[in-house]
Amino acid sequence: GNGANGNPKVGEKAARESSSEISAMINGANVCIVKCGLGGGTGSGAAPVICELAKETGALTIAVVTEPFLFEGKRRMKQAVEAIDLLFEGADAVIVISNTNVMEII
C-alpha cells in the first residue's frame, strides 16, 4: 500500500486501531526491538505507539531508528525529531542512526 502517505497521525491511528493485535504479538516477550525509518507517516506515527504497547507488557523496549537524509527536507526531519521525542517516552532505550552519516561512511 501507500503506508501512511507521509502523515504520522495516520500511522499512529493505524497502530492504535490494531493495538490489541500488536499487544498479542508482543505479549510474553522479554525484549521488544522496534526498528523503523522516521520522517514519514508509518514509522514516525506507529513506532511510538508500538513502544508504548511493548512497555505495557513489561518487555524491555528498544527503538532503533533512522533519521531521514538531509535532502529529504525539513518537514521529514521535523516529523522524525517529534517521533524521537515520543520514543524516549515509550522506550527503555532509543538508538538513532543518521542516514546521511551512514552514506558518508559507505
mmCIF file with all atom_site columns, C-alpha atoms in Angstrom:
data_model
loop_
_atom_site.group_PDB
_atom_site.id
_atom_site.type_symbol
_atom_site.label_atom_id
_atom_site.label_alt_id
_atom_site.label_comp_id
_atom_site.label_asym_id
_atom_site.label_entity_id
_atom_site.label_seq_id
_atom_site.pdbx_PDB_ins_code
_atom_site.Cartn_x
_atom_site.Cartn_y
_atom_site.Cartn_z
_atom_site.occupancy
_atom_site.B_iso_or_equiv
_atom_site.pdbx_formal_charge
_atom_site.auth_seq_id
_atom_site.auth_comp_id
_atom_site.auth_asym_id
_atom_site.auth_atom_id
_atom_site.pdbx_PDB_model_num
ATOM 1   C CA . GLY A 1 1   ? 0.000  0.000   0.000  1.00 0.00 ? 1   GLY A CA 1
ATOM 2   C CA . ASN A 1 2   ? 0.909  3.621   0.335  1.00 0.00 ? 2   ASN A CA 1
ATOM 3   C CA . GLY A 1 3   ? 1.740  3.428   4.022  1.00 0.00 ? 3   GLY A CA 1
ATOM 4   C CA . ALA A 1 4   ? 0.550  6.484   5.905  1.00 0.00 ? 4   ALA A CA 1
ATOM 5   C CA . ASN A 1 5   ? 1.221  8.824   2.975  1.00 0.00 ? 5   ASN A CA 1
ATOM 6   C CA . GLY A 1 6   ? 3.780  10.832  4.961  1.00 0.00 ? 6   GLY A CA 1
ATOM 7   C CA . ASN A 1 7   ? 1.336  11.647  7.764  1.00 0.00 ? 7   ASN A CA 1
ATOM 8   C CA . PRO A 1 8   ? 2.352  10.447  11.257 1.00 0.00 ? 8   PRO A CA 1
ATOM 9   C CA . LYS A 1 9   ? -1.224 10.898  12.541 1.00 0.00 ? 9   LYS A CA 1
ATOM 10  C CA . VAL A 1 10  ? -2.355 8.231   10.051 1.00 0.00 ? 10  VAL A CA 1
ATOM 11  C CA . GLY A 1 11  ? 0.407  5.850   11.207 1.00 0.00 ? 11  GLY A CA 1
ATOM 12  C CA . GLU A 1 12  ? -0.472 6.478   14.848 1.00 0.00 ? 12  GLU A CA 1
ATOM 13  C CA . LYS A 1 13  ? -4.181 5.910   14.198 1.00 0.00 ? 13  LYS A CA 1
ATOM 14  C CA . ALA A 1 14  ? -3.461 2.638   12.376 1.00 0.00 ? 14  ALA A CA 1
ATOM 15  C CA . ALA A 1 15  ? -1.301 1.379   15.250 1.00 0.00 ? 15  ALA A CA 1
ATOM 16  C CA . ARG A 1 16  ? -3.901 2.352   17.858 1.00 0.00 ? 16  ARG A CA 1
ATOM 17  C CA . GLU A 1 17  ? -6.651 0.641   15.846 1.00 0.00 ? 17  GLU A CA 1
ATOM 18  C CA . SER A 1 18  ? -4.503 -2.510  15.792 1.00 0.00 ? 18  SER A CA 1
ATOM 19  C CA . SER A 1 19  ? -3.296 -2.222  19.392 1.00 0.00 ? 19  SER A CA 1
ATOM 20  C CA . SER A 1 20  ? -4.856 -5.498  20.553 1.00 0.00 ? 20  SER A CA 1
ATOM 21  C CA . GLU A 1 21  ? -3.187 -7.418  17.711 1.00 0.00 ? 21  GLU A CA 1
ATOM 22  C CA . ILE A 1 22  ? 0.158  -5.683  18.312 1.00 0.00 ? 22  ILE A CA 1
ATOM 23  C CA . SER A 1 23  ? -0.001 -6.358  22.058 1.00 0.00 ? 23  SER A CA 1
ATOM 24  C CA . ALA A 1 24  ? -0.830 -10.021 21.410 1.00 0.00 ? 24  ALA A CA 1
ATOM 25  C CA . MET A 1 25  ? 2.301  -10.361 19.240 1.00 0.00 ? 25  MET A CA 1
ATOM 26  C CA . ILE A 1 26  ? 4.489  -8.740  21.893 1.00 0.00 ? 26  ILE A CA 1
ATOM 27  C CA . ASN A 1 27  ? 2.917  -10.421 24.924 1.00 0.00 ? 27  ASN A CA 1
ATOM 28  C CA . GLY A 1 28  ? 5.339  -12.793 26.629 1.00 0.00 ? 28  GLY A CA 1
ATOM 29  C CA . ALA A 1 29  ? 8.457  -11.289 25.073 1.00 0.00 ? 29  ALA A CA 1
ATOM 30  C CA . ASN A 1 30  ? 11.289 -10.287 27.369 1.00 0.00 ? 30  ASN A CA 1
ATOM 31  C CA . VAL A 1 31  ? 12.691 -7.838  24.823 1.00 0.00 ? 31  VAL A CA 1
ATOM 32  C CA . CYS A 1 32  ? 10.989 -5.929  22.021 1.00 0.00 ? 32  CYS A CA 1
ATOM 33  C CA . ILE A 1 33  ? 13.128 -4.174  19.416 1.00 0.00 ? 33  ILE A CA 1
ATOM 34  C CA . VAL A 1 34  ? 11.264 -1.709  17.211 1.00 0.00 ? 34  VAL A CA 1
ATOM 35  C CA . LYS A 1 35  ? 13.190 -0.806  14.041 1.00 0.00 ? 35  LYS A CA 1
ATOM 36  C CA . CYS A 1 36  ? 11.950 1.784   11.599 1.00 0.00 ? 36  CYS A CA 1
ATOM 37  C CA . GLY A 1 37  ? 12.795 4.742   9.450  1.00 0.00 ? 37  GLY A CA 1
ATOM 38  C CA . LEU A 1 38  ? 11.491 8.074   10.685 1.00 0.00 ? 38  LEU A CA 1
ATOM 39  C CA . GLY A 1 39  ? 10.302 11.153  8.869  1.00 0.00 ? 39  GLY A CA 1
ATOM 40  C CA . GLY A 1 40  ? 7.309  9.716   7.078  1.00 0.00 ? 40  GLY A CA 1
ATOM 41  C CA . GLY A 1 41  ? 3.983  8.618   8.439  1.00 0.00 ? 41  GLY A CA 1
ATOM 42  C CA . THR A 1 42  ? 4.254  4.923   9.194  1.00 0.00 ? 42  THR A CA 1
ATOM 43  C CA . GLY A 1 43  ? 7.438  4.824   11.277 1.00 0.00 ? 43  GLY A CA 1
ATOM 44  C CA . SER A 1 44  ? 7.021  8.245   12.863 1.00 0.00 ? 44  SER A CA 1
ATOM 45  C CA . GLY A 1 45  ? 3.400  7.574   13.759 1.00 0.00 ? 45  GLY A CA 1
ATOM 46  C CA . ALA A 1 46  ? 3.298  3.871   14.598 1.00 0.00 ? 46  ALA A CA 1
ATOM 47  C CA . ALA A 1 47  ? 6.681  3.255   16.276 1.00 0.00 ? 47  ALA A CA 1
ATOM 48  C CA . PRO A 1 48  ? 5.952  5.343   19.402 1.00 0.00 ? 48  PRO A CA 1
ATOM 49  C CA . VAL A 1 49  ? 2.643  3.516   19.850 1.00 0.00 ? 49  VAL A CA 1
ATOM 50  C CA . ILE A 1 50  ? 4.292  0.119   19.425 1.00 0.00 ? 50  ILE A CA 1
ATOM 51  C CA . CYS A 1 51  ? 6.949  1.037   22.005 1.00 0.00 ? 51  CYS A CA 1
ATOM 52  C CA . GLU A 1 52  ? 4.251  2.187   24.414 1.00 0.00 ? 52  GLU A CA 1
ATOM 53  C CA . LEU A 1 53  ? 2.360  -1.094  23.983 1.00 0.00 ? 53  LEU A CA 1
ATOM 54  C CA . ALA A 1 54  ? 5.552  -3.157  24.393 1.00 0.00 ? 54  ALA A CA 1
ATOM 55  C CA . LYS A 1 55  ? 6.462  -1.362  27.584 1.00 0.00 ? 55  LYS A CA 1
ATOM 56  C CA . GLU A 1 56  ? 2.957  -2.015  28.956 1.00 0.00 ? 56  GLU A CA 1
ATOM 57  C CA . THR A 1 57  ? 3.580  -5.764  28.551 1.00 0.00 ? 57  THR A CA 1
ATOM 58  C CA . GLY A 1 58  ? 6.727  -5.468  30.654 1.00 0.00 ? 58  GLY A CA 1
ATOM 59  C CA . ALA A 1 59  ? 9.160  -6.112  27.810 1.00 0.00 ? 59  ALA A CA 1
ATOM 60  C CA . LEU A 1 60  ? 12.473 -4.286  27.685 1.00 0.00 ? 60  LEU A CA 1
ATOM 61  C CA . THR A 1 61  ? 11.741 -1.942  24.798 1.00 0.00 ? 61  THR A CA 1
ATOM 62  C CA . ILE A 1 62  ? 14.455 -0.741  22.443 1.00 0.00 ? 62  ILE A CA 1
ATOM 63  C CA . ALA A 1 63  ? 13.851 1.517   19.448 1.00 0.00 ? 63  ALA A CA 1
ATOM 64  C CA . VAL A 1 64  ? 16.421 1.510   16.639 1.00 0.00 ? 64  VAL A CA 1
ATOM 65  C CA . VAL A 1 65  ? 15.519 4.244   14.189 1.00 0.00 ? 65  VAL A CA 1
ATOM 66  C CA . THR A 1 66  ? 16.992 6.069   11.221 1.00 0.00 ? 66  THR A CA 1
ATOM 67  C CA . GLU A 1 67  ? 16.661 9.786   10.599 1.00 0.00 ? 67  GLU A CA 1
ATOM 68  C CA . PRO A 1 68  ? 15.853 10.939  7.069  1.00 0.00 ? 68  PRO A CA 1
ATOM 69  C CA . PHE A 1 69  ? 18.577 12.083  4.695  1.00 0.00 ? 69  PHE A CA 1
ATOM 70  C CA . LEU A 1 70  ? 19.151 15.846  4.751  1.00 0.00 ? 70  LEU A CA 1
ATOM 71  C CA . PHE A 1 71  ? 17.990 16.102  1.137  1.00 0.00 ? 71  PHE A CA 1
ATOM 72  C CA . GLU A 1 72  ? 14.578 14.750  2.180  1.00 0.00 ? 72  GLU A CA 1
ATOM 73  C CA . GLY A 1 73  ? 13.749 18.151  3.631  1.00 0.00 ? 73  GLY A CA 1
ATOM 74  C CA . LYS A 1 74  ? 12.874 19.986  6.802  1.00 0.00 ? 74  LYS A CA 1
ATOM 75  C CA . ARG A 1 75  ? 9.335  18.591  7.080  1.00 0.00 ? 75  ARG A CA 1
ATOM 76  C CA . ARG A 1 76  ? 10.508 14.980  7.257  1.00 0.00 ? 76  ARG A CA 1
ATOM 77  C CA . MET A 1 77  ? 13.295 15.876  9.706  1.00 0.00 ? 77  MET A CA 1
ATOM 78  C CA . LYS A 1 78  ? 10.791 17.755  11.898 1.00 0.00 ? 78  LYS A CA 1
ATOM 79  C CA . GLN A 1 79  ? 8.492  14.730  11.917 1.00 0.00 ? 79  GLN A CA 1
ATOM 80  C CA . ALA A 1 80  ? 11.450 12.493  12.784 1.00 0.00 ? 80  ALA A CA 1
ATOM 81  C CA . VAL A 1 81  ? 12.531 14.704  15.696 1.00 0.00 ? 81  VAL A CA 1
ATOM 82  C CA . GLU A 1 82  ? 8.979  14.781  17.065 1.00 0.00 ? 82  GLU A CA 1
ATOM 83  C CA . ALA A 1 83  ? 8.802  10.984  16.818 1.00 0.00 ? 83  ALA A CA 1
ATOM 84  C CA . ILE A 1 84  ? 12.158 10.602  18.589 1.00 0.00 ? 84  ILE A CA 1
ATOM 85  C CA . ASP A 1 85  ? 10.828 12.685  21.477 1.00 0.00 ? 85  ASP A CA 1
ATOM 86  C CA . LEU A 1 86  ? 7.828  10.351  21.736 1.00 0.00 ? 86  LEU A CA 1
ATOM 87  C CA . LEU A 1 87  ? 10.054 7.273   21.513 1.00 0.00 ? 87  LEU A CA 1
ATOM 88  C CA . PHE A 1 88  ? 12.091 8.449   24.508 1.00 0.00 ? 88  PHE A CA 1
ATOM 89  C CA . GLU A 1 89  ? 8.815  8.480   26.475 1.00 0.00 ? 89  GLU A CA 1
ATOM 90  C CA . GLY A 1 90  ? 7.805  4.951   25.485 1.00 0.00 ? 90  GLY A CA 1
ATOM 91  C CA . ALA A 1 91  ? 11.044 3.023   25.056 1.00 0.00 ? 91  ALA A CA 1
ATOM 92  C CA . ASP A 1 92  ? 13.687 1.997   27.561 1.00 0.00 ? 92  ASP A CA 1
ATOM 93  C CA . ALA A 1 93  ? 16.434 2.814   25.039 1.00 0.00 ? 93  ALA A CA 1
ATOM 94  C CA . VAL A 1 94  ? 16.492 4.680   21.737 1.00 0.00 ? 94  VAL A CA 1
ATOM 95  C CA . ILE A 1 95  ? 19.263 4.326   19.168 1.00 0.00 ? 95  ILE A CA 1
ATOM 96  C CA . VAL A 1 96  ? 19.158 6.963   16.418 1.00 0.00 ? 96  VAL A CA 1
ATOM 97  C CA . ILE A 1 97  ? 21.122 6.402   13.224 1.00 0.00 ? 97  ILE A CA 1
ATOM 98  C CA . SER A 1 98  ? 21.641 9.250   10.770 1.00 0.00 ? 98  SER A CA 1
ATOM 99  C CA . ASN A 1 99  ? 21.116 8.061   7.192  1.00 0.00 ? 99  ASN A CA 1
ATOM 100 C CA . THR A 1 100 ? 23.302 10.928  5.979  1.00 0.00 ? 100 THR A CA 1
ATOM 101 C CA . ASN A 1 101 ? 26.218 9.846   8.177  1.00 0.00 ? 101 ASN A CA 1
ATOM 102 C CA . VAL A 1 102 ? 25.871 6.225   7.080  1.00 0.00 ? 102 VAL A CA 1
ATOM 103 C CA . MET A 1 103 ? 26.083 7.255   3.433  1.00 0.00 ? 103 MET A CA 1
ATOM 104 C CA . GLU A 1 104 ? 29.246 9.274   4.117  1.00 0.00 ? 104 GLU A CA 1
ATOM 105 C CA . ILE A 1 105 ? 30.895 6.159   5.567  1.00 0.00 ? 105 ILE A CA 1
ATOM 106 C CA . ILE A 1 106 ? 29.947 3.889   2.670  1.00 0.00 ? 106 ILE A CA 1
#
